[in-house]
Amino acid sequence: MIAFRQPLLLLSILLITSFHGSTSSNLRNNNGEEKNSVKKSSWVSSFSHQISEAKEKASSSAGWFDWHGIYFSREVTNLPDGASLSIEVTDSSKYCKSHDENGDDKCTFPWDKSVVITLHSSLGVDLDSDDMLTGKLTVDKFAHLNFECNICGDPCTITIPKVNYDLSLTVPPCPIKGDNFVYKIDKTLPTPGLLPPVYTDGVFKIVKKDGTQVAEAKVVVDVEK
């Protein structure tokens, strides 16, 4: 899902009010132009009122509505029986639109802000540097990116096609215990322009060295200026 943007709401309001305005302008009675003028005045007043309401809603709603930065959403699609995996965002009501059994979701992290994310997992199996995090992604709807990284230990470098940008993926220290594992990420996002605007979606998998799949999730990341 692509991050919801404020201009889309304003455009929708414009289309709706324009439709009603066109209908009223075709109405005539004995006063003809006078009534049309009243209708037009009413349309302008109504449109201005709705714009004000939209701006007020934007300023009072969660940050995902009008901030620019990095948008993230996820859907956990496969876990072993009895296993759990969740993401906790500090001040999630400020950044995230929804929450489910796998934690916070549909989050927008604004530029130049500190973001704290805590990963909780009980996957039922221990993971080490021989086990892999794999990704099968699409960048801006047409460029394909497939990668394999060690699930823990040394950072992994991924080159994003189209923009030719090297992304260093920080992974937890080894080993990752199969029960009650907690990993906290505390990062400050860069200023706008240091990351190229790009929309990426695809599937991440955790795979044991013998090829056994441990977990799978669909992920969307939308970097916007």
mmCIF file with all atom_site columns, C-alpha atoms in Angstrom:
data_model
loop_
_atom_site.group_PDB
_atom_site.id
_atom_site.type_symbol
_atom_site.label_atom_id
_atom_site.label_alt_id
_atom_site.label_comp_id
_atom_site.label_asym_id
_atom_site.label_entity_id
_atom_site.label_seq_id
_atom_site.pdbx_PDB_ins_code
_atom_site.Cartn_x
_atom_site.Cartn_y
_atom_site.Cartn_z
_atom_site.occupancy
_atom_site.B_iso_or_equiv
_atom_site.pdbx_formal_charge
_atom_site.auth_seq_id
_atom_site.auth_comp_id
_atom_site.auth_asym_id
_atom_site.auth_atom_id
_atom_site.pdbx_PDB_model_num
ATOM 1   C CA . MET A 1 1   ? 0.000   0.000   0.000   1.00 0.00 ? 1   MET A CA 1
ATOM 2   C CA . ILE A 1 2   ? 1.400   3.340   -0.915  1.00 0.00 ? 2   ILE A CA 1
ATOM 3   C CA . ALA A 1 3   ? 1.475   6.008   1.725   1.00 0.00 ? 3   ALA A CA 1
ATOM 4   C CA . PHE A 1 4   ? -1.652  8.098   1.771   1.00 0.00 ? 4   PHE A CA 1
ATOM 5   C CA . ARG A 1 5   ? -0.963  11.697  0.770   1.00 0.00 ? 5   ARG A CA 1
ATOM 6   C CA . GLN A 1 6   ? -2.855  14.864  1.677   1.00 0.00 ? 6   GLN A CA 1
ATOM 7   C CA . PRO A 1 7   ? -3.270  16.135  -1.946  1.00 0.00 ? 7   PRO A CA 1
ATOM 8   C CA . LEU A 1 8   ? -5.267  13.009  -2.782  1.00 0.00 ? 8   LEU A CA 1
ATOM 9   C CA . LEU A 1 9   ? -7.898  13.919  -0.201  1.00 0.00 ? 9   LEU A CA 1
ATOM 10  C CA . LEU A 1 10  ? -8.063  17.520  -1.413  1.00 0.00 ? 10  LEU A CA 1
ATOM 11  C CA . LEU A 1 11  ? -8.418  16.340  -5.026  1.00 0.00 ? 11  LEU A CA 1
ATOM 12  C CA . SER A 1 12  ? -11.286 14.045  -4.005  1.00 0.00 ? 12  SER A CA 1
ATOM 13  C CA . ILE A 1 13  ? -13.023 16.952  -2.289  1.00 0.00 ? 13  ILE A CA 1
ATOM 14  C CA . LEU A 1 14  ? -12.530 19.086  -5.402  1.00 0.00 ? 14  LEU A CA 1
ATOM 15  C CA . LEU A 1 15  ? -14.099 16.444  -7.674  1.00 0.00 ? 15  LEU A CA 1
ATOM 16  C CA . ILE A 1 16  ? -17.082 15.904  -5.372  1.00 0.00 ? 16  ILE A CA 1
ATOM 17  C CA . THR A 1 17  ? -17.859 19.582  -4.895  1.00 0.00 ? 17  THR A CA 1
ATOM 18  C CA . SER A 1 18  ? -17.310 20.335  -8.593  1.00 0.00 ? 18  SER A CA 1
ATOM 19  C CA . PHE A 1 19  ? -19.890 17.698  -9.498  1.00 0.00 ? 19  PHE A CA 1
ATOM 20  C CA . HIS A 1 20  ? -22.505 19.180  -7.188  1.00 0.00 ? 20  HIS A CA 1
ATOM 21  C CA . GLY A 1 21  ? -21.619 22.672  -8.376  1.00 0.00 ? 21  GLY A CA 1
ATOM 22  C CA . SER A 1 22  ? -22.233 21.709  -12.024 1.00 0.00 ? 22  SER A CA 1
ATOM 23  C CA . THR A 1 23  ? -25.601 20.202  -11.131 1.00 0.00 ? 23  THR A CA 1
ATOM 24  C CA . SER A 1 24  ? -26.770 23.285  -9.284  1.00 0.00 ? 24  SER A CA 1
ATOM 25  C CA . SER A 1 25  ? -25.665 25.638  -12.071 1.00 0.00 ? 25  SER A CA 1
ATOM 26  C CA . ASN A 1 26  ? -28.135 23.957  -14.452 1.00 0.00 ? 26  ASN A CA 1
ATOM 27  C CA . LEU A 1 27  ? -31.082 24.632  -12.172 1.00 0.00 ? 27  LEU A CA 1
ATOM 28  C CA . ARG A 1 28  ? -33.232 27.576  -13.139 1.00 0.00 ? 28  ARG A CA 1
ATOM 29  C CA . ASN A 1 29  ? -36.382 29.244  -11.784 1.00 0.00 ? 29  ASN A CA 1
ATOM 30  C CA . ASN A 1 30  ? -37.997 32.627  -12.259 1.00 0.00 ? 30  ASN A CA 1
ATOM 31  C CA . ASN A 1 31  ? -35.000 34.280  -10.664 1.00 0.00 ? 31  ASN A CA 1
ATOM 32  C CA . GLY A 1 32  ? -32.579 32.431  -13.027 1.00 0.00 ? 32  GLY A CA 1
ATOM 33  C CA . GLU A 1 33  ? -29.181 34.050  -12.690 1.00 0.00 ? 33  GLU A CA 1
ATOM 34  C CA . GLU A 1 34  ? -29.823 35.187  -9.143  1.00 0.00 ? 34  GLU A CA 1
ATOM 35  C CA . LYS A 1 35  ? -30.421 31.631  -7.960  1.00 0.00 ? 35  LYS A CA 1
ATOM 36  C CA . ASN A 1 36  ? -27.378 30.417  -9.886  1.00 0.00 ? 36  ASN A CA 1
ATOM 37  C CA . SER A 1 37  ? -25.306 33.099  -8.170  1.00 0.00 ? 37  SER A CA 1
ATOM 38  C CA . VAL A 1 38  ? -26.589 31.976  -4.777  1.00 0.00 ? 38  VAL A CA 1
ATOM 39  C CA . LYS A 1 39  ? -25.784 28.379  -5.655  1.00 0.00 ? 39  LYS A CA 1
ATOM 40  C CA . LYS A 1 40  ? -22.290 29.361  -6.751  1.00 0.00 ? 40  LYS A CA 1
ATOM 41  C CA . SER A 1 41  ? -21.717 31.301  -3.560  1.00 0.00 ? 41  SER A CA 1
ATOM 42  C CA . SER A 1 42  ? -22.949 28.326  -1.549  1.00 0.00 ? 42  SER A CA 1
ATOM 43  C CA . TRP A 1 43  ? -20.601 26.003  -3.471  1.00 0.00 ? 43  TRP A CA 1
ATOM 44  C CA . VAL A 1 44  ? -17.573 28.217  -2.759  1.00 0.00 ? 44  VAL A CA 1
ATOM 45  C CA . SER A 1 45  ? -18.495 28.440  0.915   1.00 0.00 ? 45  SER A CA 1
ATOM 46  C CA . SER A 1 46  ? -18.983 24.673  1.141   1.00 0.00 ? 46  SER A CA 1
ATOM 47  C CA . PHE A 1 47  ? -15.700 23.973  -0.623  1.00 0.00 ? 47  PHE A CA 1
ATOM 48  C CA . SER A 1 48  ? -13.779 26.365  1.648   1.00 0.00 ? 48  SER A CA 1
ATOM 49  C CA . HIS A 1 49  ? -15.370 24.765  4.700   1.00 0.00 ? 49  HIS A CA 1
ATOM 50  C CA . GLN A 1 50  ? -14.376 21.263  3.583   1.00 0.00 ? 50  GLN A CA 1
ATOM 51  C CA . ILE A 1 51  ? -10.814 22.370  2.852   1.00 0.00 ? 51  ILE A CA 1
ATOM 52  C CA . SER A 1 52  ? -10.590 23.833  6.372   1.00 0.00 ? 52  SER A CA 1
ATOM 53  C CA . GLU A 1 53  ? -11.921 20.605  7.842   1.00 0.00 ? 53  GLU A CA 1
ATOM 54  C CA . ALA A 1 54  ? -9.374  18.593  5.842   1.00 0.00 ? 54  ALA A CA 1
ATOM 55  C CA . LYS A 1 55  ? -6.494  20.749  7.076   1.00 0.00 ? 55  LYS A CA 1
ATOM 56  C CA . GLU A 1 56  ? -7.735  20.520  10.670  1.00 0.00 ? 56  GLU A CA 1
ATOM 57  C CA . LYS A 1 57  ? -8.008  16.741  10.373  1.00 0.00 ? 57  LYS A CA 1
ATOM 58  C CA . ALA A 1 58  ? -4.497  16.541  8.937   1.00 0.00 ? 58  ALA A CA 1
ATOM 59  C CA . SER A 1 59  ? -2.984  18.513  11.784  1.00 0.00 ? 59  SER A CA 1
ATOM 60  C CA . SER A 1 60  ? -4.729  16.456  14.462  1.00 0.00 ? 60  SER A CA 1
ATOM 61  C CA . SER A 1 61  ? -4.401  12.960  12.974  1.00 0.00 ? 61  SER A CA 1
ATOM 62  C CA . ALA A 1 62  ? -1.516  10.491  13.156  1.00 0.00 ? 62  ALA A CA 1
ATOM 63  C CA . GLY A 1 63  ? 1.763   11.454  11.488  1.00 0.00 ? 63  GLY A CA 1
ATOM 64  C CA . TRP A 1 64  ? 1.286   9.097   8.509   1.00 0.00 ? 64  TRP A CA 1
ATOM 65  C CA . PHE A 1 65  ? -1.186  11.606  7.035   1.00 0.00 ? 65  PHE A CA 1
ATOM 66  C CA . ASP A 1 66  ? 1.035   14.524  6.146   1.00 0.00 ? 66  ASP A CA 1
ATOM 67  C CA . TRP A 1 67  ? 4.641   13.686  6.961   1.00 0.00 ? 67  TRP A CA 1
ATOM 68  C CA . HIS A 1 68  ? 7.215   12.855  4.331   1.00 0.00 ? 68  HIS A CA 1
ATOM 69  C CA . GLY A 1 69  ? 9.886   10.301  5.077   1.00 0.00 ? 69  GLY A CA 1
ATOM 70  C CA . ILE A 1 70  ? 9.954   6.492   4.994   1.00 0.00 ? 70  ILE A CA 1
ATOM 71  C CA . TYR A 1 71  ? 6.678   4.548   4.934   1.00 0.00 ? 71  TYR A CA 1
ATOM 72  C CA . PHE A 1 72  ? 6.714   0.920   6.073   1.00 0.00 ? 72  PHE A CA 1
ATOM 73  C CA . SER A 1 73  ? 4.053   -1.779  6.129   1.00 0.00 ? 73  SER A CA 1
ATOM 74  C CA . ARG A 1 74  ? 4.240   -5.538  6.620   1.00 0.00 ? 74  ARG A CA 1
ATOM 75  C CA . GLU A 1 75  ? 2.134   -8.668  6.584   1.00 0.00 ? 75  GLU A CA 1
ATOM 76  C CA . VAL A 1 76  ? 3.471   -11.816 8.265   1.00 0.00 ? 76  VAL A CA 1
ATOM 77  C CA . THR A 1 77  ? 2.319   -14.649 5.994   1.00 0.00 ? 77  THR A CA 1
ATOM 78  C CA . ASN A 1 78  ? 4.033   -17.721 7.456   1.00 0.00 ? 78  ASN A CA 1
ATOM 79  C CA . LEU A 1 79  ? 5.218   -18.717 10.943  1.00 0.00 ? 79  LEU A CA 1
ATOM 80  C CA . PRO A 1 80  ? 5.755   -22.119 12.579  1.00 0.00 ? 80  PRO A CA 1
ATOM 81  C CA . ASP A 1 81  ? 2.959   -23.358 14.848  1.00 0.00 ? 81  ASP A CA 1
ATOM 82  C CA . GLY A 1 82  ? 3.261   -21.704 18.240  1.00 0.00 ? 82  GLY A CA 1
ATOM 83  C CA . ALA A 1 83  ? 5.791   -19.139 17.006  1.00 0.00 ? 83  ALA A CA 1
ATOM 84  C CA . SER A 1 84  ? 5.421   -15.358 17.319  1.00 0.00 ? 84  SER A CA 1
ATOM 85  C CA . LEU A 1 85  ? 6.982   -12.337 15.636  1.00 0.00 ? 85  LEU A CA 1
ATOM 86  C CA . SER A 1 86  ? 6.111   -8.704  16.335  1.00 0.00 ? 86  SER A CA 1
ATOM 87  C CA . ILE A 1 87  ? 7.401   -5.179  15.753  1.00 0.00 ? 87  ILE A CA 1
ATOM 88  C CA . GLU A 1 88  ? 6.994   -2.476  18.404  1.00 0.00 ? 88  GLU A CA 1
ATOM 89  C CA . VAL A 1 89  ? 7.481   1.180   17.453  1.00 0.00 ? 89  VAL A CA 1
ATOM 90  C CA . THR A 1 90  ? 8.079   3.636   20.282  1.00 0.00 ? 90  THR A CA 1
ATOM 91  C CA . ASP A 1 91  ? 5.344   6.335   20.207  1.00 0.00 ? 91  ASP A CA 1
ATOM 92  C CA . SER A 1 92  ? 3.506   4.187   17.665  1.00 0.00 ? 92  SER A CA 1
ATOM 93  C CA . SER A 1 93  ? 0.339   6.313   17.875  1.00 0.00 ? 93  SER A CA 1
ATOM 94  C CA . LYS A 1 94  ? 2.400   9.161   16.464  1.00 0.00 ? 94  LYS A CA 1
ATOM 95  C CA . TYR A 1 95  ? 3.874   7.231   13.545  1.00 0.00 ? 95  TYR A CA 1
ATOM 96  C CA . CYS A 1 96  ? 1.713   4.183   12.807  1.00 0.00 ? 96  CYS A CA 1
ATOM 97  C CA . LYS A 1 97  ? -1.797  3.800   11.451  1.00 0.00 ? 97  LYS A CA 1
ATOM 98  C CA . SER A 1 98  ? -2.642  0.281   12.631  1.00 0.00 ? 98  SER A CA 1
ATOM 99  C CA . HIS A 1 99  ? -1.718  -2.539  15.027  1.00 0.00 ? 99  HIS A CA 1
ATOM 100 C CA . ASP A 1 100 ? -2.351  -6.296  15.003  1.00 0.00 ? 100 ASP A CA 1
ATOM 101 C CA . GLU A 1 101 ? -1.022  -9.517  16.538  1.00 0.00 ? 101 GLU A CA 1
ATOM 102 C CA . ASN A 1 102 ? 2.321   -8.892  14.796  1.00 0.00 ? 102 ASN A CA 1
ATOM 103 C CA . GLY A 1 103 ? 2.698   -5.411  16.229  1.00 0.00 ? 103 GLY A CA 1
ATOM 104 C CA . ASP A 1 104 ? 2.678   -1.965  14.647  1.00 0.00 ? 104 ASP A CA 1
ATOM 105 C CA . ASP A 1 105 ? 1.961   -1.514  10.950  1.00 0.00 ? 105 ASP A CA 1
ATOM 106 C CA . LYS A 1 106 ? 1.539   1.125   8.218   1.00 0.00 ? 106 LYS A CA 1
ATOM 107 C CA . CYS A 1 107 ? 4.074   3.500   9.778   1.00 0.00 ? 107 CYS A CA 1
ATOM 108 C CA . THR A 1 108 ? 5.571   6.710   8.371   1.00 0.00 ? 108 THR A CA 1
ATOM 109 C CA . PHE A 1 109 ? 8.877   7.830   9.906   1.00 0.00 ? 109 PHE A CA 1
ATOM 110 C CA . PRO A 1 110 ? 9.654   11.509  9.174   1.00 0.00 ? 110 PRO A CA 1
ATOM 111 C CA . TRP A 1 111 ? 13.054  12.788  8.128   1.00 0.00 ? 111 TRP A CA 1
ATOM 112 C CA . ASP A 1 112 ? 15.482  14.035  10.809  1.00 0.00 ? 112 ASP A CA 1
ATOM 113 C CA . LYS A 1 113 ? 13.619  12.182  13.576  1.00 0.00 ? 113 LYS A CA 1
ATOM 114 C CA . SER A 1 114 ? 14.881  9.512   15.964  1.00 0.00 ? 114 SER A CA 1
ATOM 115 C CA . VAL A 1 115 ? 13.049  6.211   15.524  1.00 0.00 ? 115 VAL A CA 1
ATOM 116 C CA . VAL A 1 116 ? 13.115  3.336   18.034  1.00 0.00 ? 116 VAL A CA 1
ATOM 117 C CA . ILE A 1 117 ? 11.886  -0.075  16.819  1.00 0.00 ? 117 ILE A CA 1
ATOM 118 C CA . THR A 1 118 ? 11.941  -3.233  18.940  1.00 0.00 ? 118 THR A CA 1
ATOM 119 C CA . LEU A 1 119 ? 11.684  -6.694  17.386  1.00 0.00 ? 119 LEU A CA 1
ATOM 120 C CA . HIS A 1 120 ? 10.228  -9.499  19.519  1.00 0.00 ? 120 HIS A CA 1
ATOM 121 C CA . SER A 1 121 ? 10.439  -13.087 18.305  1.00 0.00 ? 121 SER A CA 1
ATOM 122 C CA . SER A 1 122 ? 9.913   -16.617 19.544  1.00 0.00 ? 122 SER A CA 1
ATOM 123 C CA . LEU A 1 123 ? 10.442  -18.718 16.414  1.00 0.00 ? 123 LEU A CA 1
ATOM 124 C CA . GLY A 1 124 ? 11.104  -22.017 18.158  1.00 0.00 ? 124 GLY A CA 1
ATOM 125 C CA . VAL A 1 125 ? 14.533  -22.505 16.505  1.00 0.00 ? 125 VAL A CA 1
ATOM 126 C CA . ASP A 1 126 ? 17.924  -20.915 17.139  1.00 0.00 ? 126 ASP A CA 1
ATOM 127 C CA . LEU A 1 127 ? 19.473  -18.965 14.241  1.00 0.00 ? 127 LEU A CA 1
ATOM 128 C CA . ASP A 1 128 ? 23.167  -18.432 13.510  1.00 0.00 ? 128 ASP A CA 1
ATOM 129 C CA . SER A 1 129 ? 25.371  -16.784 10.872  1.00 0.00 ? 129 SER A CA 1
ATOM 130 C CA . ASP A 1 130 ? 24.905  -19.736 8.489   1.00 0.00 ? 130 ASP A CA 1
ATOM 131 C CA . ASP A 1 131 ? 21.161  -19.075 8.326   1.00 0.00 ? 131 ASP A CA 1
ATOM 132 C CA . MET A 1 132 ? 19.817  -16.568 5.829   1.00 0.00 ? 132 MET A CA 1
ATOM 133 C CA . LEU A 1 133 ? 17.500  -13.627 5.348   1.00 0.00 ? 133 LEU A CA 1
ATOM 134 C CA . THR A 1 134 ? 16.373  -13.630 1.723   1.00 0.00 ? 134 THR A CA 1
ATOM 135 C CA . GLY A 1 135 ? 14.446  -11.026 -0.228  1.00 0.00 ? 135 GLY A CA 1
ATOM 136 C CA . LYS A 1 136 ? 12.586  -11.106 -3.532  1.00 0.00 ? 136 LYS A CA 1
ATOM 137 C CA . LEU A 1 137 ? 11.629  -7.495  -4.206  1.00 0.00 ? 137 LEU A CA 1
ATOM 138 C CA . THR A 1 138 ? 10.352  -5.178  -6.919  1.00 0.00 ? 138 THR A CA 1
ATOM 139 C CA . VAL A 1 139 ? 11.694  -1.618  -7.067  1.00 0.00 ? 139 VAL A CA 1
ATOM 140 C CA . ASP A 1 140 ? 9.410   1.067   -8.528  1.00 0.00 ? 140 ASP A CA 1
ATOM 141 C CA . LYS A 1 141 ? 7.189   -1.638  -10.042 1.00 0.00 ? 141 LYS A CA 1
ATOM 142 C CA . PHE A 1 142 ? 9.616   -2.916  -12.687 1.00 0.00 ? 142 PHE A CA 1
ATOM 143 C CA . ALA A 1 143 ? 13.208  -3.406  -11.431 1.00 0.00 ? 143 ALA A CA 1
ATOM 144 C CA . HIS A 1 144 ? 13.790  -6.703  -9.603  1.00 0.00 ? 144 HIS A CA 1
ATOM 145 C CA . LEU A 1 145 ? 16.032  -7.190  -6.576  1.00 0.00 ? 145 LEU A CA 1
ATOM 146 C CA . ASN A 1 146 ? 16.852  -10.609 -5.134  1.00 0.00 ? 146 ASN A CA 1
ATOM 147 C CA . PHE A 1 147 ? 19.310  -10.904 -2.261  1.00 0.00 ? 147 PHE A CA 1
ATOM 148 C CA . GLU A 1 148 ? 20.594  -13.225 0.454   1.00 0.00 ? 148 GLU A CA 1
ATOM 149 C CA . CYS A 1 149 ? 22.099  -11.985 3.704   1.00 0.00 ? 149 CYS A CA 1
ATOM 150 C CA . ASN A 1 150 ? 23.282  -13.712 6.850   1.00 0.00 ? 150 ASN A CA 1
ATOM 151 C CA . ILE A 1 151 ? 20.463  -13.450 9.414   1.00 0.00 ? 151 ILE A CA 1
ATOM 152 C CA . CYS A 1 152 ? 22.848  -12.268 12.137  1.00 0.00 ? 152 CYS A CA 1
ATOM 153 C CA . GLY A 1 153 ? 26.433  -11.121 12.635  1.00 0.00 ? 153 GLY A CA 1
ATOM 154 C CA . ASP A 1 154 ? 28.110  -8.833  10.092  1.00 0.00 ? 154 ASP A CA 1
ATOM 155 C CA . PRO A 1 155 ? 26.105  -6.164  8.218   1.00 0.00 ? 155 PRO A CA 1
ATOM 156 C CA . CYS A 1 156 ? 24.985  -7.022  4.701   1.00 0.00 ? 156 CYS A CA 1
ATOM 157 C CA . THR A 1 157 ? 25.206  -4.619  1.736   1.00 0.00 ? 157 THR A CA 1
ATOM 158 C CA . ILE A 1 158 ? 22.341  -4.577  -0.774  1.00 0.00 ? 158 ILE A CA 1
ATOM 159 C CA . THR A 1 159 ? 22.561  -2.554  -3.999  1.00 0.00 ? 159 THR A CA 1
ATOM 160 C CA . ILE A 1 160 ? 19.186  -1.103  -4.994  1.00 0.00 ? 160 ILE A CA 1
ATOM 161 C CA . PRO A 1 161 ? 18.746  -1.179  -8.790  1.00 0.00 ? 161 PRO A CA 1
ATOM 162 C CA . LYS A 1 162 ? 17.604  1.823   -10.837 1.00 0.00 ? 162 LYS A CA 1
ATOM 163 C CA . VAL A 1 163 ? 19.046  4.301   -8.331  1.00 0.00 ? 163 VAL A CA 1
ATOM 164 C CA . ASN A 1 164 ? 22.313  2.339   -7.831  1.00 0.00 ? 164 ASN A CA 1
ATOM 165 C CA . TYR A 1 165 ? 22.210  2.931   -4.088  1.00 0.00 ? 165 TYR A CA 1
ATOM 166 C CA . ASP A 1 166 ? 24.081  0.708   -1.612  1.00 0.00 ? 166 ASP A CA 1
ATOM 167 C CA . LEU A 1 167 ? 22.011  -0.051  1.467   1.00 0.00 ? 167 LEU A CA 1
ATOM 168 C CA . SER A 1 168 ? 23.801  -1.444  4.510   1.00 0.00 ? 168 SER A CA 1
ATOM 169 C CA . LEU A 1 169 ? 21.465  -3.832  6.317   1.00 0.00 ? 169 LEU A CA 1
ATOM 170 C CA . THR A 1 170 ? 22.271  -4.088  10.037  1.00 0.00 ? 170 THR A CA 1
ATOM 171 C CA . VAL A 1 171 ? 21.396  -7.479  11.497  1.00 0.00 ? 171 VAL A CA 1
ATOM 172 C CA . PRO A 1 172 ? 21.327  -8.658  15.127  1.00 0.00 ? 172 PRO A CA 1
ATOM 173 C CA . PRO A 1 173 ? 24.371  -10.219 16.785  1.00 0.00 ? 173 PRO A CA 1
ATOM 174 C CA . CYS A 1 174 ? 24.592  -14.010 16.709  1.00 0.00 ? 174 CYS A CA 1
ATOM 175 C CA . PRO A 1 175 ? 23.073  -16.228 17.865  1.00 0.00 ? 175 PRO A CA 1
ATOM 176 C CA . ILE A 1 176 ? 19.360  -15.422 17.695  1.00 0.00 ? 176 ILE A CA 1
ATOM 177 C CA . LYS A 1 177 ? 17.718  -17.556 20.344  1.00 0.00 ? 177 LYS A CA 1
ATOM 178 C CA . GLY A 1 178 ? 14.503  -19.339 19.408  1.00 0.00 ? 178 GLY A CA 1
ATOM 179 C CA . ASP A 1 179 ? 12.676  -18.168 22.524  1.00 0.00 ? 179 ASP A CA 1
ATOM 180 C CA . ASN A 1 180 ? 11.985  -14.612 23.760  1.00 0.00 ? 180 ASN A CA 1
ATOM 181 C CA . PHE A 1 181 ? 14.493  -12.864 21.496  1.00 0.00 ? 181 PHE A CA 1
ATOM 182 C CA . VAL A 1 182 ? 14.425  -9.045  21.689  1.00 0.00 ? 182 VAL A CA 1
ATOM 183 C CA . TYR A 1 183 ? 16.353  -6.710  19.378  1.00 0.00 ? 183 TYR A CA 1
ATOM 184 C CA . LYS A 1 184 ? 16.147  -2.916  19.533  1.00 0.00 ? 184 LYS A CA 1
ATOM 185 C CA . ILE A 1 185 ? 16.984  -0.516  16.686  1.00 0.00 ? 185 ILE A CA 1
ATOM 186 C CA . ASP A 1 186 ? 17.520  3.154   17.566  1.00 0.00 ? 186 ASP A CA 1
ATOM 187 C CA . LYS A 1 187 ? 18.242  5.279   14.490  1.00 0.00 ? 187 LYS A CA 1
ATOM 188 C CA . THR A 1 188 ? 17.927  8.898   13.404  1.00 0.00 ? 188 THR A CA 1
ATOM 189 C CA . LEU A 1 189 ? 16.636  9.224   9.857   1.00 0.00 ? 189 LEU A CA 1
ATOM 190 C CA . PRO A 1 190 ? 18.772  11.358  7.513   1.00 0.00 ? 190 PRO A CA 1
ATOM 191 C CA . THR A 1 191 ? 17.764  14.685  6.052   1.00 0.00 ? 191 THR A CA 1
ATOM 192 C CA . PRO A 1 192 ? 15.592  14.630  2.900   1.00 0.00 ? 192 PRO A CA 1
ATOM 193 C CA . GLY A 1 193 ? 17.594  14.008  -0.251  1.00 0.00 ? 193 GLY A CA 1
ATOM 194 C CA . LEU A 1 194 ? 20.239  11.714  1.248   1.00 0.00 ? 194 LEU A CA 1
ATOM 195 C CA . LEU A 1 195 ? 18.118  8.698   0.296   1.00 0.00 ? 195 LEU A CA 1
ATOM 196 C CA . PRO A 1 196 ? 16.713  8.433   -3.235  1.00 0.00 ? 196 PRO A CA 1
ATOM 197 C CA . PRO A 1 197 ? 12.899  8.355   -3.523  1.00 0.00 ? 197 PRO A CA 1
ATOM 198 C CA . VAL A 1 198 ? 11.963  4.766   -4.292  1.00 0.00 ? 198 VAL A CA 1
ATOM 199 C CA . TYR A 1 199 ? 9.012   2.393   -3.798  1.00 0.00 ? 199 TYR A CA 1
ATOM 200 C CA . THR A 1 200 ? 9.885   -1.209  -2.929  1.00 0.00 ? 200 THR A CA 1
ATOM 201 C CA . ASP A 1 201 ? 7.661   -4.178  -2.183  1.00 0.00 ? 201 ASP A CA 1
ATOM 202 C CA . GLY A 1 202 ? 8.215   -7.902  -1.966  1.00 0.00 ? 202 GLY A CA 1
ATOM 203 C CA . VAL A 1 203 ? 8.727   -10.941 0.237   1.00 0.00 ? 203 VAL A CA 1
ATOM 204 C CA . PHE A 1 204 ? 11.307  -11.526 2.974   1.00 0.00 ? 204 PHE A CA 1
ATOM 205 C CA . LYS A 1 205 ? 12.055  -15.031 4.256   1.00 0.00 ? 205 LYS A CA 1
ATOM 206 C CA . ILE A 1 206 ? 14.118  -16.457 7.107   1.00 0.00 ? 206 ILE A CA 1
ATOM 207 C CA . VAL A 1 207 ? 15.695  -19.716 5.899   1.00 0.00 ? 207 VAL A CA 1
ATOM 208 C CA . LYS A 1 208 ? 17.846  -22.250 7.780   1.00 0.00 ? 208 LYS A CA 1
ATOM 209 C CA . LYS A 1 209 ? 21.113  -23.376 6.177   1.00 0.00 ? 209 LYS A CA 1
ATOM 210 C CA . ASP A 1 210 ? 19.484  -26.691 5.249   1.00 0.00 ? 210 ASP A CA 1
ATOM 211 C CA . GLY A 1 211 ? 16.824  -24.822 3.237   1.00 0.00 ? 211 GLY A CA 1
ATOM 212 C CA . THR A 1 212 ? 14.032  -25.064 5.819   1.00 0.00 ? 212 THR A CA 1
ATOM 213 C CA . GLN A 1 213 ? 11.852  -21.943 5.804   1.00 0.00 ? 213 GLN A CA 1
ATOM 214 C CA . VAL A 1 214 ? 11.291  -20.463 9.278   1.00 0.00 ? 214 VAL A CA 1
ATOM 215 C CA . ALA A 1 215 ? 9.214   -17.340 8.578   1.00 0.00 ? 215 ALA A CA 1
ATOM 216 C CA . GLU A 1 216 ? 7.888   -15.219 5.707   1.00 0.00 ? 216 GLU A CA 1
ATOM 217 C CA . ALA A 1 217 ? 6.519   -11.672 5.453   1.00 0.00 ? 217 ALA A CA 1
ATOM 218 C CA . LYS A 1 218 ? 5.363   -9.284  2.735   1.00 0.00 ? 218 LYS A CA 1
ATOM 219 C CA . VAL A 1 219 ? 6.897   -5.831  3.110   1.00 0.00 ? 219 VAL A CA 1
ATOM 220 C CA . VAL A 1 220 ? 6.379   -2.400  1.523   1.00 0.00 ? 220 VAL A CA 1
ATOM 221 C CA . VAL A 1 221 ? 8.902   0.437   1.892   1.00 0.00 ? 221 VAL A CA 1
ATOM 222 C CA . ASP A 1 222 ? 8.162   3.808   0.264   1.00 0.00 ? 222 ASP A CA 1
ATOM 223 C CA . VAL A 1 223 ? 10.914  6.443   0.490   1.00 0.00 ? 223 VAL A CA 1
ATOM 224 C CA . GLU A 1 224 ? 9.552   9.887   -0.384  1.00 0.00 ? 224 GLU A CA 1
ATOM 225 C CA . LYS A 1 225 ? 10.993  13.384  -0.138  1.00 0.00 ? 225 LYS A CA 1
#
